[in-house]
Amino acid sequence: MKRLWVIAPVALLLVVWLGIRCLNARWAPATDELPDLSQWPPDAQTVAHRLASEKEMAKKRALFASLLTSRFRDRPDAIAIRVSWDNPNTIKLCCPARMEPWNMSRIALMVWREARNDLGENCSIVIFHTYISPGLIKVGELRPMPQNPNRAEVKYNFHMTENQLW
């Protein structure tokens, strides 16, 4: 009889735990990663084709930034991402404040690769979180690796300091 008092609560907890796991598996999102971003219109080939018609580098950079921004904003499930040039060697990537870091890294790497392929420049990318009231907050950087320019490294710093507010 004493064993029943121990086995019954353990069995009940096990059944409740398994039920919760099954419910979470059924209704939880499959993934929180964005799909293949380079295939969203305008895709990488379209961007390269449109940039080939421009001769002046400043116009190429402006067109590149507007095409990549439209890739995220001109769709039914729009994402508030903006690509712009901070200076000739640095791209400014503004992402929503609630975007996961791995998605920001994927977007930054995609932009960096397309900039290298289409513009022939090995630039760096500064990643910002966008907010309505405080403005932009710098959260990370993508830098090409000095020993291997075909690879890049993304570093984040989510601890806000004075130099992060823009």
mmCIF file of C-alpha atoms in Angstrom:
data_model
loop_
_atom_site.group_PDB
_atom_site.id
_atom_site.type_symbol
_atom_site.label_atom_id
_atom_site.label_comp_id
_atom_site.label_asym_id
_atom_site.label_seq_id
_atom_site.Cartn_x
_atom_site.Cartn_y
_atom_site.Cartn_z
ATOM 1 C CA MET A 1 0.000 0.000 0.000
ATOM 2 C CA LYS A 2 2.874 2.365 0.762
ATOM 3 C CA ARG A 3 4.317 1.807 -2.698
ATOM 4 C CA LEU A 4 1.017 2.911 -4.286
ATOM 5 C CA TRP A 5 1.329 6.328 -2.603
ATOM 6 C CA VAL A 6 4.724 6.777 -4.222
ATOM 7 C CA ILE A 7 3.985 5.255 -7.629
ATOM 8 C CA ALA A 8 0.665 7.038 -8.228
ATOM 9 C CA PRO A 9 2.004 10.639 -7.911
ATOM 10 C CA VAL A 10 5.097 9.788 -9.956
ATOM 11 C CA ALA A 11 2.925 8.238 -12.684
ATOM 12 C CA LEU A 12 0.578 11.258 -12.616
ATOM 13 C CA LEU A 13 3.509 13.690 -12.941
ATOM 14 C CA LEU A 14 4.922 11.629 -15.785
ATOM 15 C CA VAL A 15 1.594 11.697 -17.657
ATOM 16 C CA VAL A 16 1.258 15.478 -17.145
ATOM 17 C CA TRP A 17 4.846 16.054 -18.276
ATOM 18 C CA LEU A 18 4.354 13.940 -21.425
ATOM 19 C CA GLY A 19 1.087 15.739 -22.181
ATOM 20 C CA ILE A 20 2.748 19.133 -21.967
ATOM 21 C CA ARG A 21 5.596 17.961 -24.214
ATOM 22 C CA CYS A 22 3.116 16.694 -26.813
ATOM 23 C CA LEU A 23 1.132 19.936 -26.773
ATOM 24 C CA ASN A 24 4.296 22.028 -27.122
ATOM 25 C CA ALA A 25 5.534 19.870 -29.986
ATOM 26 C CA ARG A 26 2.250 20.265 -31.802
ATOM 27 C CA TRP A 27 1.679 24.017 -31.424
ATOM 28 C CA ALA A 28 5.206 25.368 -31.102
ATOM 29 C CA PRO A 29 6.647 27.074 -34.149
ATOM 30 C CA ALA A 30 8.734 24.749 -36.280
ATOM 31 C CA THR A 31 11.614 27.219 -36.447
ATOM 32 C CA ASP A 32 12.285 30.882 -35.885
ATOM 33 C CA GLU A 33 14.780 31.144 -38.707
ATOM 34 C CA LEU A 34 14.019 33.111 -41.818
ATOM 35 C CA PRO A 35 13.857 31.117 -45.062
ATOM 36 C CA ASP A 36 16.464 31.426 -47.832
ATOM 37 C CA LEU A 37 16.751 35.206 -48.072
ATOM 38 C CA SER A 38 18.765 35.380 -51.284
ATOM 39 C CA GLN A 39 15.795 33.981 -53.227
ATOM 40 C CA TRP A 40 13.420 36.743 -52.134
ATOM 41 C CA PRO A 41 12.738 39.224 -54.949
ATOM 42 C CA PRO A 42 14.772 40.998 -56.113
ATOM 43 C CA ASP A 43 17.066 37.977 -55.943
ATOM 44 C CA ALA A 44 20.851 38.109 -56.184
ATOM 45 C CA GLN A 45 20.871 37.677 -59.984
ATOM 46 C CA THR A 46 18.378 40.507 -60.485
ATOM 47 C CA VAL A 47 20.407 42.801 -58.233
ATOM 48 C CA ALA A 48 23.613 41.957 -60.123
ATOM 49 C CA HIS A 49 21.885 42.553 -63.470
ATOM 50 C CA ARG A 50 20.496 45.943 -62.364
ATOM 51 C CA LEU A 51 23.878 47.031 -60.958
ATOM 52 C CA ALA A 52 25.685 46.093 -64.177
ATOM 53 C CA SER A 53 23.914 48.907 -66.004
ATOM 54 C CA GLU A 54 25.263 51.581 -63.630
ATOM 55 C CA LYS A 55 28.726 53.021 -64.281
ATOM 56 C CA GLU A 56 29.291 55.377 -61.344
ATOM 57 C CA MET A 57 30.192 53.676 -58.055
ATOM 58 C CA ALA A 58 28.174 56.058 -55.838
ATOM 59 C CA LYS A 59 25.033 55.321 -57.872
ATOM 60 C CA LYS A 60 25.800 51.591 -57.751
ATOM 61 C CA ARG A 61 26.028 51.723 -53.960
ATOM 62 C CA ALA A 62 22.762 53.652 -53.657
ATOM 63 C CA LEU A 63 20.973 51.245 -56.019
ATOM 64 C CA PHE A 64 22.429 48.240 -54.175
ATOM 65 C CA ALA A 65 21.157 49.577 -50.844
ATOM 66 C CA SER A 66 17.686 50.350 -52.173
ATOM 67 C CA LEU A 67 17.323 46.961 -53.886
ATOM 68 C CA LEU A 68 18.357 45.030 -50.791
ATOM 69 C CA THR A 69 16.098 47.146 -48.580
ATOM 70 C CA SER A 70 13.181 46.466 -50.939
ATOM 71 C CA ARG A 71 13.915 42.730 -50.705
ATOM 72 C CA PHE A 72 12.737 42.825 -47.109
ATOM 73 C CA ARG A 73 10.200 45.633 -47.102
ATOM 74 C CA ASP A 74 8.252 45.120 -50.352
ATOM 75 C CA ARG A 75 6.572 41.856 -49.499
ATOM 76 C CA PRO A 76 3.344 40.792 -47.752
ATOM 77 C CA ASP A 77 5.233 39.708 -44.614
ATOM 78 C CA ALA A 78 7.491 42.768 -44.604
ATOM 79 C CA ILE A 79 10.480 42.934 -42.275
ATOM 80 C CA ALA A 80 11.725 46.345 -41.121
ATOM 81 C CA ILE A 81 15.285 46.038 -42.421
ATOM 82 C CA ARG A 82 17.226 48.865 -44.036
ATOM 83 C CA VAL A 83 20.542 48.631 -45.862
ATOM 84 C CA SER A 84 22.491 51.851 -46.418
ATOM 85 C CA TRP A 85 26.085 52.987 -46.836
ATOM 86 C CA ASP A 86 27.754 54.698 -43.889
ATOM 87 C CA ASN A 87 30.901 55.414 -45.920
ATOM 88 C CA PRO A 88 32.476 53.769 -49.007
ATOM 89 C CA ASN A 89 33.828 50.873 -46.927
ATOM 90 C CA THR A 90 31.013 50.377 -44.404
ATOM 91 C CA ILE A 91 27.423 49.235 -44.818
ATOM 92 C CA LYS A 92 24.860 50.111 -42.176
ATOM 93 C CA LEU A 93 22.361 47.297 -41.543
ATOM 94 C CA CYS A 94 19.331 48.290 -39.457
ATOM 95 C CA CYS A 95 17.308 45.366 -38.070
ATOM 96 C CA PRO A 96 14.177 45.222 -35.906
ATOM 97 C CA ALA A 97 14.953 45.258 -32.201
ATOM 98 C CA ARG A 98 13.300 41.885 -31.613
ATOM 99 C CA MET A 99 15.143 39.992 -34.352
ATOM 100 C CA GLU A 100 17.240 37.053 -33.228
ATOM 101 C CA PRO A 101 21.029 37.450 -33.524
ATOM 102 C CA TRP A 102 21.413 34.414 -35.795
ATOM 103 C CA ASN A 103 18.962 35.941 -38.282
ATOM 104 C CA MET A 104 20.811 39.270 -38.139
ATOM 105 C CA SER A 105 24.050 37.384 -38.808
ATOM 106 C CA ARG A 106 22.515 35.550 -41.776
ATOM 107 C CA ILE A 107 21.264 38.829 -43.256
ATOM 108 C CA ALA A 108 24.614 40.555 -42.668
ATOM 109 C CA LEU A 109 26.510 37.683 -44.332
ATOM 110 C CA MET A 110 24.115 37.700 -47.284
ATOM 111 C CA VAL A 111 24.534 41.472 -47.751
ATOM 112 C CA TRP A 112 28.332 41.174 -47.400
ATOM 113 C CA ARG A 113 28.542 38.386 -49.989
ATOM 114 C CA GLU A 114 26.356 40.231 -52.462
ATOM 115 C CA ALA A 115 28.359 43.445 -51.986
ATOM 116 C CA ARG A 116 31.565 41.509 -52.673
ATOM 117 C CA ASN A 117 30.124 39.815 -55.763
ATOM 118 C CA ASP A 118 28.253 42.772 -57.244
ATOM 119 C CA LEU A 119 30.453 45.712 -56.264
ATOM 120 C CA GLY A 120 33.815 44.006 -55.891
ATOM 121 C CA GLU A 121 34.339 45.519 -52.454
ATOM 122 C CA ASN A 122 35.246 43.714 -49.247
ATOM 123 C CA CYS A 123 33.437 46.068 -46.888
ATOM 124 C CA SER A 124 32.472 45.781 -43.250
ATOM 125 C CA ILE A 125 28.918 45.936 -41.894
ATOM 126 C CA VAL A 126 27.730 47.669 -38.745
ATOM 127 C CA ILE A 127 24.544 46.110 -37.334
ATOM 128 C CA PHE A 128 21.990 48.261 -35.520
ATOM 129 C CA HIS A 129 18.767 47.615 -33.642
ATOM 130 C CA THR A 130 16.050 50.089 -34.588
ATOM 131 C CA TYR A 131 13.673 51.577 -32.065
ATOM 132 C CA ILE A 132 11.095 54.305 -32.486
ATOM 133 C CA SER A 133 12.124 56.571 -29.624
ATOM 134 C CA PRO A 134 15.855 56.132 -28.899
ATOM 135 C CA GLY A 135 16.751 55.639 -32.559
ATOM 136 C CA LEU A 136 19.508 53.279 -33.630
ATOM 137 C CA ILE A 137 21.563 51.235 -31.200
ATOM 138 C CA LYS A 138 24.735 49.576 -32.446
ATOM 139 C CA VAL A 139 24.728 45.899 -31.479
ATOM 140 C CA GLY A 140 27.301 44.248 -33.714
ATOM 141 C CA GLU A 141 29.775 44.315 -36.556
ATOM 142 C CA LEU A 142 30.698 42.055 -39.430
ATOM 143 C CA ARG A 143 34.356 42.329 -40.373
ATOM 144 C CA PRO A 144 36.260 40.419 -43.064
ATOM 145 C CA MET A 145 38.949 38.258 -41.537
ATOM 146 C CA PRO A 146 42.417 39.717 -42.255
ATOM 147 C CA GLN A 147 44.080 36.321 -42.822
ATOM 148 C CA ASN A 148 41.269 35.126 -45.136
ATOM 149 C CA PRO A 149 39.291 37.880 -46.929
ATOM 150 C CA ASN A 150 36.764 35.305 -48.202
ATOM 151 C CA ARG A 151 35.491 34.781 -44.646
ATOM 152 C CA ALA A 152 33.892 37.207 -42.242
ATOM 153 C CA GLU A 153 33.313 37.297 -38.516
ATOM 154 C CA VAL A 154 30.267 38.733 -36.751
ATOM 155 C CA LYS A 155 30.683 40.055 -33.215
ATOM 156 C CA TYR A 156 27.911 41.339 -30.996
ATOM 157 C CA ASN A 157 27.878 43.622 -27.968
ATOM 158 C CA PHE A 158 24.382 43.969 -26.529
ATOM 159 C CA HIS A 159 25.533 45.992 -23.507
ATOM 160 C CA MET A 160 24.557 49.536 -24.387
ATOM 161 C CA THR A 161 27.215 52.208 -23.971
ATOM 162 C CA GLU A 162 27.281 55.880 -24.935
ATOM 163 C CA ASN A 163 28.952 55.285 -28.307
ATOM 164 C CA GLN A 164 26.237 52.836 -29.361
ATOM 165 C CA LEU A 165 23.438 55.414 -29.609
ATOM 166 C CA TRP A 166 23.176 57.096 -32.993
#
